[in-house]
Amino acid sequence: MKALILAGGKGTRFLEETNTRPKPMIEINGKPMLLHIIEQYIRFGIFEFIILGGYKIEVIHNYFKNKKLNNDGDYFYKEKGITIKILETGLETQTGGRVKKAKDYLDDTFLLTYGDGLANVNISESIKFHEKQNRLATVTAVRPPARFGSLTIDGESVISFGEKISTNEGWINGGFFVLNKKVLNFIDGDETIFEKKPLEELASSNNLSAFKHNGFFYPVDTIREKEIVENLISNNKLSWLND
């Protein structure tokens, strides 16, 4: 089964780093987020990847070349049974359009996620869940991370203060999709934002399931969020990243 990773956006909220590289190539604890995500899939036996590139795609090419992966044709790398294809999907293409550009490489079922979020999602369980639901699409639902320090107040006194990792209310789109190839029929073209019309129509037609993930999830959109994740790693709270 192939995993697609969206890695072509400009990352305008992270200009301190994205002026020289695409956001998935920003390093977390000395390793690009893109590689952390690839390794999460590998833990569950997923070895074929298509990187949906665009903005500064050459940085991704150069990274894998410097890792001395074998070059087997244009933008295609192999090592130890792992294959990585870097697909040029255009600078201005939206998320849905990027996915559709990979149609010639996809099997009936494929995986998709974003290149800027770390999570310890159980990929195998999400696939099993998707198969049982018998719908066209499954999204991993996660708790939204809290971006501010939490306060517990008793009267006028703060009785505890801390940086929360996630809230206990509500669910949001955490990526880590499992998709039937038929979802491409819901994508019109390059201008289609996957999170708009395609997912809305899949939901309204009862073709979208939610795999609930209560474990770790954190998007990295800013320097502050990068620092939070790196601090968690340094304090051994994300040991699964080094498994």
PDB file of C-alpha atoms in Angstrom:
ATOM      1  CA  MET A   1       0.000   0.000   0.000  1.00  0.00           C
ATOM      2  CA  LYS A   2       1.317   3.450  -0.912  1.00  0.00           C
ATOM      3  CA  ALA A   3       1.386   6.490   1.351  1.00  0.00           C
ATOM      4  CA  LEU A   4       1.096   9.982  -0.128  1.00  0.00           C
ATOM      5  CA  ILE A   5       2.543  12.901   1.829  1.00  0.00           C
ATOM      6  CA  LEU A   6       1.535  16.482   1.036  1.00  0.00           C
ATOM      7  CA  ALA A   7       4.749  18.493   0.908  1.00  0.00           C
ATOM      8  CA  GLY A   8       4.226  21.216  -1.699  1.00  0.00           C
ATOM      9  CA  GLY A   9       2.788  24.211   0.172  1.00  0.00           C
ATOM     10  CA  LYS A  10       4.650  27.448   0.823  1.00  0.00           C
ATOM     11  CA  GLY A  11       4.356  27.398   4.626  1.00  0.00           C
ATOM     12  CA  THR A  12       3.732  31.133   4.875  1.00  0.00           C
ATOM     13  CA  ARG A  13       3.203  31.032   8.658  1.00  0.00           C
ATOM     14  CA  PHE A  14       6.712  29.679   9.176  1.00  0.00           C
ATOM     15  CA  LEU A  15       8.738  32.104   7.064  1.00  0.00           C
ATOM     16  CA  GLU A  16      11.683  31.994   9.461  1.00  0.00           C
ATOM     17  CA  GLU A  17      12.433  28.561   8.016  1.00  0.00           C
ATOM     18  CA  THR A  18      10.356  28.155   4.860  1.00  0.00           C
ATOM     19  CA  ASN A  19      12.147  30.923   2.980  1.00  0.00           C
ATOM     20  CA  THR A  20      14.829  28.317   2.258  1.00  0.00           C
ATOM     21  CA  ARG A  21      12.957  24.987   2.341  1.00  0.00           C
ATOM     22  CA  PRO A  22       9.486  23.460   2.248  1.00  0.00           C
ATOM     23  CA  LYS A  23       7.889  23.125   5.674  1.00  0.00           C
ATOM     24  CA  PRO A  24       8.095  19.296   5.808  1.00  0.00           C
ATOM     25  CA  MET A  25      11.878  19.648   5.567  1.00  0.00           C
ATOM     26  CA  ILE A  26      12.109  21.699   8.764  1.00  0.00           C
ATOM     27  CA  GLU A  27      14.100  19.675  11.249  1.00  0.00           C
ATOM     28  CA  ILE A  28      12.668  18.407  14.496  1.00  0.00           C
ATOM     29  CA  ASN A  29      15.432  17.178  16.784  1.00  0.00           C
ATOM     30  CA  GLY A  30      17.862  17.127  13.859  1.00  0.00           C
ATOM     31  CA  LYS A  31      15.606  15.249  11.426  1.00  0.00           C
ATOM     32  CA  PRO A  32      13.139  16.634   8.838  1.00  0.00           C
ATOM     33  CA  MET A  33       9.463  16.277   9.767  1.00  0.00           C
ATOM     34  CA  LEU A  34       9.013  14.472   6.457  1.00  0.00           C
ATOM     35  CA  LEU A  35      11.361  11.717   7.572  1.00  0.00           C
ATOM     36  CA  HIS A  36       9.677  11.429  10.992  1.00  0.00           C
ATOM     37  CA  ILE A  37       6.369  10.884   9.162  1.00  0.00           C
ATOM     38  CA  ILE A  38       7.843   8.338   6.746  1.00  0.00           C
ATOM     39  CA  GLU A  39       9.319   6.425   9.688  1.00  0.00           C
ATOM     40  CA  GLN A  40       5.920   6.335  11.418  1.00  0.00           C
ATOM     41  CA  TYR A  41       4.458   4.558   8.392  1.00  0.00           C
ATOM     42  CA  ILE A  42       7.443   2.217   8.153  1.00  0.00           C
ATOM     43  CA  ARG A  43       6.796   1.092  11.743  1.00  0.00           C
ATOM     44  CA  PHE A  44       3.530  -0.379  10.456  1.00  0.00           C
ATOM     45  CA  GLY A  45       4.879  -2.029   7.319  1.00  0.00           C
ATOM     46  CA  ILE A  46       4.253   0.740   4.781  1.00  0.00           C
ATOM     47  CA  PHE A  47       7.289   1.007   2.499  1.00  0.00           C
ATOM     48  CA  GLU A  48       6.103   2.835  -0.637  1.00  0.00           C
ATOM     49  CA  PHE A  49       5.868   6.617  -0.552  1.00  0.00           C
ATOM     50  CA  ILE A  50       4.901   9.376  -2.959  1.00  0.00           C
ATOM     51  CA  ILE A  51       5.947  12.844  -1.851  1.00  0.00           C
ATOM     52  CA  LEU A  52       3.614  15.441  -3.372  1.00  0.00           C
ATOM     53  CA  GLY A  53       6.091  18.258  -3.861  1.00  0.00           C
ATOM     54  CA  GLY A  54       5.911  21.769  -5.219  1.00  0.00           C
ATOM     55  CA  TYR A  55       7.503  24.677  -3.364  1.00  0.00           C
ATOM     56  CA  LYS A  56      11.298  24.240  -3.251  1.00  0.00           C
ATOM     57  CA  ILE A  57      10.984  20.605  -4.303  1.00  0.00           C
ATOM     58  CA  GLU A  58      14.708  20.554  -5.075  1.00  0.00           C
ATOM     59  CA  VAL A  59      15.438  20.615  -1.330  1.00  0.00           C
ATOM     60  CA  ILE A  60      13.640  17.286  -0.962  1.00  0.00           C
ATOM     61  CA  HIS A  61      15.544  15.806  -3.918  1.00  0.00           C
ATOM     62  CA  ASN A  62      18.864  16.937  -2.514  1.00  0.00           C
ATOM     63  CA  TYR A  63      18.108  15.535   0.911  1.00  0.00           C
ATOM     64  CA  PHE A  64      17.543  12.015  -0.369  1.00  0.00           C
ATOM     65  CA  LYS A  65      20.505  12.221  -2.725  1.00  0.00           C
ATOM     66  CA  ASN A  66      22.716  13.207   0.192  1.00  0.00           C
ATOM     67  CA  LYS A  67      21.364  10.207   2.093  1.00  0.00           C
ATOM     68  CA  LYS A  68      22.919   8.109  -0.690  1.00  0.00           C
ATOM     69  CA  LEU A  69      19.673   6.399  -1.614  1.00  0.00           C
ATOM     70  CA  ASN A  70      19.875   4.663  -4.961  1.00  0.00           C
ATOM     71  CA  ASN A  71      18.517   6.714  -7.839  1.00  0.00           C
ATOM     72  CA  ASP A  72      16.261   4.593 -10.050  1.00  0.00           C
ATOM     73  CA  GLY A  73      14.955   7.033 -12.640  1.00  0.00           C
ATOM     74  CA  ASP A  74      13.874  10.634 -12.214  1.00  0.00           C
ATOM     75  CA  TYR A  75      13.077  11.579  -8.636  1.00  0.00           C
ATOM     76  CA  PHE A  76      12.747   7.973  -7.490  1.00  0.00           C
ATOM     77  CA  TYR A  77      14.792   6.434  -4.718  1.00  0.00           C
ATOM     78  CA  LYS A  78      15.164   2.981  -3.226  1.00  0.00           C
ATOM     79  CA  GLU A  79      16.871   1.652  -0.142  1.00  0.00           C
ATOM     80  CA  LYS A  80      16.347  -1.511   1.914  1.00  0.00           C
ATOM     81  CA  GLY A  81      12.969  -2.184   0.323  1.00  0.00           C
ATOM     82  CA  ILE A  82      11.739   1.384   0.822  1.00  0.00           C
ATOM     83  CA  THR A  83      10.730   3.339  -2.289  1.00  0.00           C
ATOM     84  CA  ILE A  84      10.227   7.087  -2.390  1.00  0.00           C
ATOM     85  CA  LYS A  85       8.888   8.890  -5.432  1.00  0.00           C
ATOM     86  CA  ILE A  86       9.033  12.674  -5.399  1.00  0.00           C
ATOM     87  CA  LEU A  87       6.245  13.961  -7.630  1.00  0.00           C
ATOM     88  CA  GLU A  88       6.209  17.517  -8.979  1.00  0.00           C
ATOM     89  CA  THR A  89       2.630  18.694  -8.413  1.00  0.00           C
ATOM     90  CA  GLY A  90       3.052  22.419  -9.088  1.00  0.00           C
ATOM     91  CA  LEU A  91       3.726  25.520  -7.067  1.00  0.00           C
ATOM     92  CA  GLU A  92       0.135  26.811  -6.809  1.00  0.00           C
ATOM     93  CA  THR A  93      -1.761  23.500  -6.851  1.00  0.00           C
ATOM     94  CA  GLN A  94      -4.172  22.982  -3.947  1.00  0.00           C
ATOM     95  CA  THR A  95      -4.211  19.868  -1.736  1.00  0.00           C
ATOM     96  CA  GLY A  96      -6.878  18.027  -3.725  1.00  0.00           C
ATOM     97  CA  GLY A  97      -5.151  18.790  -6.989  1.00  0.00           C
ATOM     98  CA  ARG A  98      -1.873  17.449  -5.646  1.00  0.00           C
ATOM     99  CA  VAL A  99      -3.520  14.176  -4.676  1.00  0.00           C
ATOM    100  CA  LYS A 100      -5.157  13.776  -8.085  1.00  0.00           C
ATOM    101  CA  LYS A 101      -1.805  14.217  -9.855  1.00  0.00           C
ATOM    102  CA  ALA A 102      -0.718  10.919  -8.287  1.00  0.00           C
ATOM    103  CA  LYS A 103      -3.641   8.950  -9.783  1.00  0.00           C
ATOM    104  CA  ASP A 104      -1.485   6.914 -12.184  1.00  0.00           C
ATOM    105  CA  TYR A 105       0.549   5.508  -9.288  1.00  0.00           C
ATOM    106  CA  LEU A 106      -2.276   4.518  -6.940  1.00  0.00           C
ATOM    107  CA  ASP A 107      -3.818   1.160  -6.102  1.00  0.00           C
ATOM    108  CA  ASP A 108      -7.463   0.775  -5.102  1.00  0.00           C
ATOM    109  CA  THR A 109      -6.652   1.814  -1.513  1.00  0.00           C
ATOM    110  CA  PHE A 110      -3.981   4.298  -0.509  1.00  0.00           C
ATOM    111  CA  LEU A 111      -2.890   6.415   2.444  1.00  0.00           C
ATOM    112  CA  LEU A 112      -2.547  10.189   2.646  1.00  0.00           C
ATOM    113  CA  THR A 113      -1.309  12.630   5.247  1.00  0.00           C
ATOM    114  CA  TYR A 114       0.164  16.095   5.719  1.00  0.00           C
ATOM    115  CA  GLY A 115       3.884  16.785   5.864  1.00  0.00           C
ATOM    116  CA  ASP A 116       3.730  19.092   8.874  1.00  0.00           C
ATOM    117  CA  GLY A 117       2.156  17.100  11.699  1.00  0.00           C
ATOM    118  CA  LEU A 118       3.599  14.464  14.018  1.00  0.00           C
ATOM    119  CA  ALA A 119       1.457  11.736  15.568  1.00  0.00           C
ATOM    120  CA  ASN A 120       1.800   8.211  16.908  1.00  0.00           C
ATOM    121  CA  VAL A 121      -1.234   6.977  14.987  1.00  0.00           C
ATOM    122  CA  ASN A 122      -1.592   3.207  14.756  1.00  0.00           C
ATOM    123  CA  ILE A 123      -1.571   2.922  10.973  1.00  0.00           C
ATOM    124  CA  SER A 124      -2.484  -0.764  10.937  1.00  0.00           C
ATOM    125  CA  GLU A 125      -5.542  -0.199  13.104  1.00  0.00           C
ATOM    126  CA  SER A 126      -6.661   2.728  10.931  1.00  0.00           C
ATOM    127  CA  ILE A 127      -6.502   0.503   7.843  1.00  0.00           C
ATOM    128  CA  LYS A 128      -8.466  -2.283   9.564  1.00  0.00           C
ATOM    129  CA  PHE A 129     -11.031   0.268  10.716  1.00  0.00           C
ATOM    130  CA  HIS A 130     -11.385   1.624   7.179  1.00  0.00           C
ATOM    131  CA  GLU A 131     -11.931  -1.845   5.739  1.00  0.00           C
ATOM    132  CA  LYS A 132     -14.650  -2.627   8.288  1.00  0.00           C
ATOM    133  CA  GLN A 133     -16.494   0.634   7.619  1.00  0.00           C
ATOM    134  CA  ASN A 134     -16.808  -0.107   3.895  1.00  0.00           C
ATOM    135  CA  ARG A 135     -16.756   3.588   2.994  1.00  0.00           C
ATOM    136  CA  LEU A 136     -14.633   5.480   0.506  1.00  0.00           C
ATOM    137  CA  ALA A 137     -12.639   7.501   3.020  1.00  0.00           C
ATOM    138  CA  THR A 138     -11.402   7.467   6.597  1.00  0.00           C
ATOM    139  CA  VAL A 139      -9.870  10.449   8.357  1.00  0.00           C
ATOM    140  CA  THR A 140      -7.961  10.213  11.612  1.00  0.00           C
ATOM    141  CA  ALA A 141      -9.766  12.380  14.146  1.00  0.00           C
ATOM    142  CA  VAL A 142      -7.570  13.950  16.833  1.00  0.00           C
ATOM    143  CA  ARG A 143      -7.961  16.280  19.760  1.00  0.00           C
ATOM    144  CA  PRO A 144      -6.924  19.863  18.957  1.00  0.00           C
ATOM    145  CA  PRO A 145      -3.636  20.815  20.607  1.00  0.00           C
ATOM    146  CA  ALA A 146      -3.866  23.616  23.139  1.00  0.00           C
ATOM    147  CA  ARG A 147      -1.737  26.533  22.014  1.00  0.00           C
ATOM    148  CA  PHE A 148      -1.848  28.377  25.324  1.00  0.00           C
ATOM    149  CA  GLY A 149      -0.948  27.616  28.908  1.00  0.00           C
ATOM    150  CA  SER A 150      -3.817  26.060  30.826  1.00  0.00           C
ATOM    151  CA  LEU A 151      -5.173  27.467  34.066  1.00  0.00           C
ATOM    152  CA  THR A 152      -7.156  25.685  36.738  1.00  0.00           C
ATOM    153  CA  ILE A 153      -8.912  28.353  38.807  1.00  0.00           C
ATOM    154  CA  ASP A 154     -10.627  28.080  42.182  1.00  0.00           C
ATOM    155  CA  GLY A 155     -12.392  31.350  42.920  1.00  0.00           C
ATOM    156  CA  GLU A 156      -9.748  33.990  42.298  1.00  0.00           C
ATOM    157  CA  SER A 157      -6.797  31.666  42.789  1.00  0.00           C
ATOM    158  CA  VAL A 158      -4.907  29.765  40.095  1.00  0.00           C
ATOM    159  CA  ILE A 159      -4.354  26.341  41.620  1.00  0.00           C
ATOM    160  CA  SER A 160      -2.450  24.863  38.682  1.00  0.00           C
ATOM    161  CA  PHE A 161      -0.739  26.122  35.566  1.00  0.00           C
ATOM    162  CA  GLY A 162       0.752  24.175  32.688  1.00  0.00           C
ATOM    163  CA  GLU A 163       1.350  23.758  28.980  1.00  0.00           C
ATOM    164  CA  LYS A 164      -1.306  21.344  27.743  1.00  0.00           C
ATOM    165  CA  ILE A 165      -0.663  19.080  24.800  1.00  0.00           C
ATOM    166  CA  SER A 166      -4.277  18.749  23.770  1.00  0.00           C
ATOM    167  CA  THR A 167      -7.745  19.718  24.826  1.00  0.00           C
ATOM    168  CA  ASN A 168     -10.396  17.268  25.952  1.00  0.00           C
ATOM    169  CA  GLU A 169     -13.171  18.673  23.810  1.00  0.00           C
ATOM    170  CA  GLY A 170     -13.939  18.289  20.127  1.00  0.00           C
ATOM    171  CA  TRP A 171     -12.222  16.517  17.259  1.00  0.00           C
ATOM    172  CA  ILE A 172     -10.317  17.903  14.281  1.00  0.00           C
ATOM    173  CA  ASN A 173      -8.860  16.574  11.045  1.00  0.00           C
ATOM    174  CA  GLY A 174      -5.507  15.003  11.913  1.00  0.00           C
ATOM    175  CA  GLY A 175      -4.692  13.699   8.441  1.00  0.00           C
ATOM    176  CA  PHE A 176      -3.523  10.076   8.235  1.00  0.00           C
ATOM    177  CA  PHE A 177      -6.302   9.259   5.781  1.00  0.00           C
ATOM    178  CA  VAL A 178      -7.123   5.853   4.354  1.00  0.00           C
ATOM    179  CA  LEU A 179      -8.748   6.340   0.951  1.00  0.00           C
ATOM    180  CA  ASN A 180     -10.343   4.408  -1.855  1.00  0.00           C
ATOM    181  CA  LYS A 181      -9.120   5.552  -5.259  1.00  0.00           C
ATOM    182  CA  LYS A 182     -12.708   6.518  -6.091  1.00  0.00           C
ATOM    183  CA  VAL A 183     -12.249   9.642  -3.934  1.00  0.00           C
ATOM    184  CA  LEU A 184     -10.376  11.114  -6.913  1.00  0.00           C
ATOM    185  CA  ASN A 185     -13.767  11.463  -8.603  1.00  0.00           C
ATOM    186  CA  PHE A 186     -14.632  14.089  -5.979  1.00  0.00           C
ATOM    187  CA  ILE A 187     -11.609  16.217  -6.977  1.00  0.00           C
ATOM    188  CA  ASP A 188     -12.226  18.551  -9.918  1.00  0.00           C
ATOM    189  CA  GLY A 189      -8.701  19.763 -10.629  1.00  0.00           C
ATOM    190  CA  ASP A 190      -5.662  21.716  -9.466  1.00  0.00           C
ATOM    191  CA  GLU A 191      -7.784  24.369  -7.733  1.00  0.00           C
ATOM    192  CA  THR A 192      -9.616  21.868  -5.520  1.00  0.00           C
ATOM    193  CA  ILE A 193      -8.891  22.060  -1.813  1.00  0.00           C
ATOM    194  CA  PHE A 194      -9.241  18.507  -0.517  1.00  0.00           C
ATOM    195  CA  GLU A 195     -10.599  19.690   2.834  1.00  0.00           C
ATOM    196  CA  LYS A 196     -13.448  21.596   1.165  1.00  0.00           C
ATOM    197  CA  LYS A 197     -15.663  20.120  -1.564  1.00  0.00           C
ATOM    198  CA  PRO A 198     -14.247  16.549  -1.654  1.00  0.00           C
ATOM    199  CA  LEU A 199     -14.386  15.866   2.078  1.00  0.00           C
ATOM    200  CA  GLU A 200     -17.656  17.768   2.485  1.00  0.00           C
ATOM    201  CA  GLU A 201     -19.304  15.697  -0.261  1.00  0.00           C
ATOM    202  CA  LEU A 202     -17.847  12.464   1.087  1.00  0.00           C
ATOM    203  CA  ALA A 203     -19.300  13.307   4.500  1.00  0.00           C
ATOM    204  CA  SER A 204     -22.734  14.294   3.148  1.00  0.00           C
ATOM    205  CA  SER A 205     -22.940  11.063   1.123  1.00  0.00           C
ATOM    206  CA  ASN A 206     -22.050   8.932   4.187  1.00  0.00           C
ATOM    207  CA  ASN A 207     -18.705   7.964   2.690  1.00  0.00           C
ATOM    208  CA  LEU A 208     -16.388   9.415   5.351  1.00  0.00           C
ATOM    209  CA  SER A 209     -15.497   7.607   8.579  1.00  0.00           C
ATOM    210  CA  ALA A 210     -13.566   8.906  11.599  1.00  0.00           C
ATOM    211  CA  PHE A 211     -10.812   6.822  13.151  1.00  0.00           C
ATOM    212  CA  LYS A 212     -10.412   8.337  16.612  1.00  0.00           C
ATOM    213  CA  HIS A 213      -6.833   8.765  17.812  1.00  0.00           C
ATOM    214  CA  ASN A 214      -6.399   9.684  21.462  1.00  0.00           C
ATOM    215  CA  GLY A 215      -2.615   9.536  21.432  1.00  0.00           C
ATOM    216  CA  PHE A 216      -0.064  12.176  20.532  1.00  0.00           C
ATOM    217  CA  PHE A 217      -0.759  14.644  17.732  1.00  0.00           C
ATOM    218  CA  TYR A 218       0.892  17.988  17.126  1.00  0.00           C
ATOM    219  CA  PRO A 219       1.014  20.183  14.011  1.00  0.00           C
ATOM    220  CA  VAL A 220       4.152  22.252  13.520  1.00  0.00           C
ATOM    221  CA  ASP A 221       3.200  25.582  11.962  1.00  0.00           C
ATOM    222  CA  THR A 222       5.388  28.005  13.942  1.00  0.00           C
ATOM    223  CA  ILE A 223       8.750  28.269  15.690  1.00  0.00           C
ATOM    224  CA  ARG A 224       6.925  28.036  19.015  1.00  0.00           C
ATOM    225  CA  GLU A 225       5.284  24.734  18.061  1.00  0.00           C
ATOM    226  CA  LYS A 226       8.600  23.358  16.845  1.00  0.00           C
ATOM    227  CA  GLU A 227      10.162  24.246  20.200  1.00  0.00           C
ATOM    228  CA  ILE A 228       7.319  22.549  22.103  1.00  0.00           C
ATOM    229  CA  VAL A 229       7.799  19.276  20.212  1.00  0.00           C
ATOM    230  CA  GLU A 230      11.593  19.403  20.586  1.00  0.00           C
ATOM    231  CA  ASN A 231      11.247  19.994  24.327  1.00  0.00           C
ATOM    232  CA  LEU A 232       8.969  16.961  24.591  1.00  0.00           C
ATOM    233  CA  ILE A 233      11.569  14.872  22.758  1.00  0.00           C
ATOM    234  CA  SER A 234      14.405  16.120  24.965  1.00  0.00           C
ATOM    235  CA  ASN A 235      12.338  15.209  28.044  1.00  0.00           C
ATOM    236  CA  ASN A 236      11.803  11.667  26.682  1.00  0.00           C
ATOM    237  CA  LYS A 237       8.050  12.176  26.343  1.00  0.00           C
ATOM    238  CA  LEU A 238       8.025  11.140  22.670  1.00  0.00           C
ATOM    239  CA  SER A 239      10.189   8.029  22.845  1.00  0.00           C
ATOM    240  CA  TRP A 240       8.207   6.419  20.007  1.00  0.00           C
ATOM    241  CA  LEU A 241       9.959   8.793  17.577  1.00  0.00           C
ATOM    242  CA  ASN A 242      13.202   6.943  18.258  1.00  0.00           C
ATOM    243  CA  ASP A 243      11.833   3.394  18.160  1.00  0.00           C
TER     244      ASP A 243
END
